[in-house]
XYZ file of C-alpha atoms in Angstrom:
256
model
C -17.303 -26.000 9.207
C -17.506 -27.119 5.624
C -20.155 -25.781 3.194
C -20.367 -26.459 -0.694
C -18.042 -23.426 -1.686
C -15.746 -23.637 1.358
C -14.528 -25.105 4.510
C -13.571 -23.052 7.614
C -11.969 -23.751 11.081
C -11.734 -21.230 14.411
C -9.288 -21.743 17.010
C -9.141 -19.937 20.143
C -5.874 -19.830 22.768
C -2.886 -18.506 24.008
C -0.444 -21.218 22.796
C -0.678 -22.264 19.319
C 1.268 -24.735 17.152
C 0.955 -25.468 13.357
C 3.148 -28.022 11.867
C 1.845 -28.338 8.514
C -0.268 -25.313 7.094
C -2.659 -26.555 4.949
C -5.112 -24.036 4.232
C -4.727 -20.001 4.193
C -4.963 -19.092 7.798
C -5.708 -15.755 9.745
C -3.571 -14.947 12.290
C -5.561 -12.522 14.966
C -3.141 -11.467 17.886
C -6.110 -9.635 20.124
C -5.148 -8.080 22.936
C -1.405 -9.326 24.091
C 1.933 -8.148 22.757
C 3.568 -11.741 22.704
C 6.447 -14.204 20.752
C 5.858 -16.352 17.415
C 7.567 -18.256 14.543
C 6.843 -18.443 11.763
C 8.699 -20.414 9.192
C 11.210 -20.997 12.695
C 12.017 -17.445 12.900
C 10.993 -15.493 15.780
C 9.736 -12.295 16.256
C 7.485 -9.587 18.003
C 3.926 -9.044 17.484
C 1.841 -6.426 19.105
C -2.042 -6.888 20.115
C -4.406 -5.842 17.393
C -2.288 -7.739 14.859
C -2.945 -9.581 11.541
C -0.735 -12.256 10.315
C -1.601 -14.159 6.742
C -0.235 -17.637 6.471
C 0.381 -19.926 3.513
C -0.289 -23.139 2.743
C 2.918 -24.562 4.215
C 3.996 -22.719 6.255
C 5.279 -23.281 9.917
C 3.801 -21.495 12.967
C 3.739 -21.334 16.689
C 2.560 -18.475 18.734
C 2.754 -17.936 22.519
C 1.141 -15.499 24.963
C 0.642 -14.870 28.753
C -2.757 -13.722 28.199
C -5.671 -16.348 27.582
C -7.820 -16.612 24.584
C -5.101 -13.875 23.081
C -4.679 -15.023 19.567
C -7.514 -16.522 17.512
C -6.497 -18.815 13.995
C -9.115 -19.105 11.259
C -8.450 -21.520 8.547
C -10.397 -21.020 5.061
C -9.898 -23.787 2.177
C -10.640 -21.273 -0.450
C -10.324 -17.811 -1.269
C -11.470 -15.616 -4.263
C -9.246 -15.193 -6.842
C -9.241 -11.952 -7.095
C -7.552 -11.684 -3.695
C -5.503 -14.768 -4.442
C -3.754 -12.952 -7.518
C -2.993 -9.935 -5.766
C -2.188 -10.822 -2.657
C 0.082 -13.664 -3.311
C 1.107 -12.569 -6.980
C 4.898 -13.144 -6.880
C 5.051 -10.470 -9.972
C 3.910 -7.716 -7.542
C 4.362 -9.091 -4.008
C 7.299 -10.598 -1.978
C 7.736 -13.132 1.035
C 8.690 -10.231 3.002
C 5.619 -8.416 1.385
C 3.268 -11.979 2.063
C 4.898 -12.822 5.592
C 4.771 -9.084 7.257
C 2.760 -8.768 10.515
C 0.006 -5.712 10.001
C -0.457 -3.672 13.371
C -4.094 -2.258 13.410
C -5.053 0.759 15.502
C -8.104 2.460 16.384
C -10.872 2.442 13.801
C -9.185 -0.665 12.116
C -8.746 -2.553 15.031
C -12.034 -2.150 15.453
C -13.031 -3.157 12.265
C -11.372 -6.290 11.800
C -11.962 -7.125 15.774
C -15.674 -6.802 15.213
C -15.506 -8.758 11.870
C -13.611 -11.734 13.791
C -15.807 -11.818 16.547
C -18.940 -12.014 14.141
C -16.479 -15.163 12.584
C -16.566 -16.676 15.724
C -20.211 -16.575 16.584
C -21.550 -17.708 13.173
C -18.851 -20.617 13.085
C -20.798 -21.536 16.767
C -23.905 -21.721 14.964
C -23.387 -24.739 13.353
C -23.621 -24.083 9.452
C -25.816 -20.883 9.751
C -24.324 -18.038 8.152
C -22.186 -19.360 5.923
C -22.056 -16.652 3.161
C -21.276 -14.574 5.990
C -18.482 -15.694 7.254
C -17.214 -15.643 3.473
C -17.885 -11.959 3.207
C -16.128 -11.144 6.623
C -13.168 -13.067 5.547
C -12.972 -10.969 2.024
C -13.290 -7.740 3.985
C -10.343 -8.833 6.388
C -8.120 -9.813 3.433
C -9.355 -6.853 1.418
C -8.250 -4.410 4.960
C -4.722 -6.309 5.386
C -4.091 -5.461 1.561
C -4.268 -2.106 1.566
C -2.456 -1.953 5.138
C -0.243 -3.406 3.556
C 0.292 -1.932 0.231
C 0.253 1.540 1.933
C 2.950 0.534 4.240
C 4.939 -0.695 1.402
C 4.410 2.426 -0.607
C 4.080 4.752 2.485
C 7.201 7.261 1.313
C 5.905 6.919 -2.208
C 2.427 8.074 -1.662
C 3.409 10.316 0.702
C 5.821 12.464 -1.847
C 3.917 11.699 -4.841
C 0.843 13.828 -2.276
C 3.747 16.519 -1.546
C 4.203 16.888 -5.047
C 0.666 17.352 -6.223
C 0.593 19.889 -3.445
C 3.681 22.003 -3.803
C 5.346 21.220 -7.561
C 4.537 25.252 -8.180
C 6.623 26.526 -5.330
C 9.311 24.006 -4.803
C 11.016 22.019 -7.456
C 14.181 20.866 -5.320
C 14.170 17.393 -3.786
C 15.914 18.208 -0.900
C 12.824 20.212 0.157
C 10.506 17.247 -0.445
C 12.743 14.823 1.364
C 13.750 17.691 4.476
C 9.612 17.386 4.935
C 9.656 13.496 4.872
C 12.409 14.024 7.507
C 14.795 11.503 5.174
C 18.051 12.817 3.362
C 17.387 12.709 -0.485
C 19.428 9.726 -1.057
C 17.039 7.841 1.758
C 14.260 9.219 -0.673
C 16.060 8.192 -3.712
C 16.813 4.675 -2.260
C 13.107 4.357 -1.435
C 11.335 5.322 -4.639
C 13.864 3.082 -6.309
C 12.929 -0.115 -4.296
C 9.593 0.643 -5.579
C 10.307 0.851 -9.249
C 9.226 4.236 -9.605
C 11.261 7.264 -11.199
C 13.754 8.946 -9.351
C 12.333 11.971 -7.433
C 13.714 14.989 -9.076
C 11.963 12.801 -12.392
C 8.494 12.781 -10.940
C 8.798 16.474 -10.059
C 10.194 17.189 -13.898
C 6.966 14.715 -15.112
C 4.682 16.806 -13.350
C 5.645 20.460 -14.378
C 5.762 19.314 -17.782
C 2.390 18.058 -17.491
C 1.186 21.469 -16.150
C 2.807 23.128 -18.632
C 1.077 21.046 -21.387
C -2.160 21.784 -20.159
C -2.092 25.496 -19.491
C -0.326 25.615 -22.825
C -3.188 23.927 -24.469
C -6.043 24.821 -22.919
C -5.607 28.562 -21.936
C -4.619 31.487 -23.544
C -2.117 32.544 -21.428
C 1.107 34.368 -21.913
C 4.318 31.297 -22.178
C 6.036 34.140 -19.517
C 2.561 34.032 -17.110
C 2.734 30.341 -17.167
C 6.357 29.897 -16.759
C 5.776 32.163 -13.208
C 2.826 30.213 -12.204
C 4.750 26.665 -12.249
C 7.453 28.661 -9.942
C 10.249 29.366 -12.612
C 12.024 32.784 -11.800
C 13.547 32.835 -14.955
C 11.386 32.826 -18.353
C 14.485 31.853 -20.001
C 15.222 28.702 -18.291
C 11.623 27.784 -18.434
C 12.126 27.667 -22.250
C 15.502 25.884 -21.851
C 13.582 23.536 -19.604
C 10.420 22.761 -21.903
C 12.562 22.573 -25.001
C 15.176 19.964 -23.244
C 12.793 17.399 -22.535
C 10.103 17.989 -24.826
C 12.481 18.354 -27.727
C 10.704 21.913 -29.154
C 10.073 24.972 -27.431
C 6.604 25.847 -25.320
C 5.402 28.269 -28.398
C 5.689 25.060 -31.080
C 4.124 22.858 -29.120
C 1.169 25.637 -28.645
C 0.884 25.431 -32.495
C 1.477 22.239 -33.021
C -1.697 21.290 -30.993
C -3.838 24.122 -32.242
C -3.438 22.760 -36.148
């Protein structure tokens, strides 16, 4: 189907072969765990799956089931989708070329968007704009699948933190609840580019701090208890180390 802003293609089957990629293509594996390549490596794909291809790249997928996997081809894709989701800065093959497993609401989501695909592409021309729309909600759903299974331990701490930085300030806490050792935790956060763990958790009391500092009246010993320090002492040792003046200056420093 070609229209003024875009041209489309829909193929239904359970054995399908691309030599020579030439547009962005969808890859819907429906309702059969089965075997593909892609670039000439194989690997496993369960039903309710969404693969993104390339221009260029090399595929071939293979099922028992018939009418398992569906292909749509679009020319063109907005570019705000384009720059994130094939950004090299932010993105990697691995990130670009990962298989995205939908379940339950998802898979219905994206199942029901397909089929809707399929029946305007039938139509012969009709429905054009909305076959662009259901192809931008796809792309926008395998994003942030992806993205959040990417960042998943990331998110998931940074969450743990927001929740529990008053009571618990040890890492080993945060990771035991992740059910990873701290040096998994540390190892993960790092191939994210983020700060080390026991950093966000520092980031974040100081941040507290700050802001009950400035905008209460509280006692510096009633706020040092409510972050979770025992000791009013260290709390002061704490502030002073990484703020470079103690809790009471900065108070005054702000006020004037």
């Amino acid at each position: 189907m070609t229209t003024p802003e875009n041209t489309f293609d829909v193929q239904i089957g359970s054995n399908i072969l691309i030599n020579d990629v030439n547009r962005y293509k969808i890859i819907w594996i429906k309702n059969d765990a089965c075997i593909y390549s892609l670039d000439f490596e194989e690997k496993k794909a369960k039903a309710n799956s969404i693969l993104i291809l390339n221009p260029g790249q090399v595929f071939y997928v293979s099922s028992k089931q018939k009418d398992a996997v569906v292909l749509l081809g679009v020319e063109n894709l907005p570019n705000a989708i384009l720059k994130i989701h094939f950004n090299p800065w932010i993105t990697s093959n691995h990130f670009n070329n990962s298989i995205i497993e939908f379940k339950g609401a998802d898979a219905t989501f994206v199942s029901e968007r397909i089929s809707n695909i399929i029946a305007l592409f039938q139509n012969n021309n009709q429905g054009c704009c909305e076959i662009d729309n259901h192809i931008n909600a796809i792309f926008l759903k395998v994003l942030n699948a992806k993205i959040e299974k990417q960042y998943r331990t990331t998110l998931a701490f940074d969450k743990l933190v927001f929740n529990y930085y008053k009571t618990d300030h040890l890492v080993a806490n945060y990771a035991s609840k992740l059910n990873i050792t701290p040096k998994q935790l540390l190892l993960k956060l790092g191939k994210q580019g983020v700060n080390k763990p026991h950093t966000i958790i520092k980031k974040r009391l100081l941040m507290e701090a700050k802001k009950l500092l400035l905008y209460t009246n509280k006692p510096i010993k009633e706020i040092c208890y409510e972050l979770g320090f025992d000791d009013p002492a260290y709390f002061a040792r704490f502030f002073k180390k990484n703020e470079g003046m103690t809790a009471l200056r900065f108070r005054k420093q702000t006020e004037n």
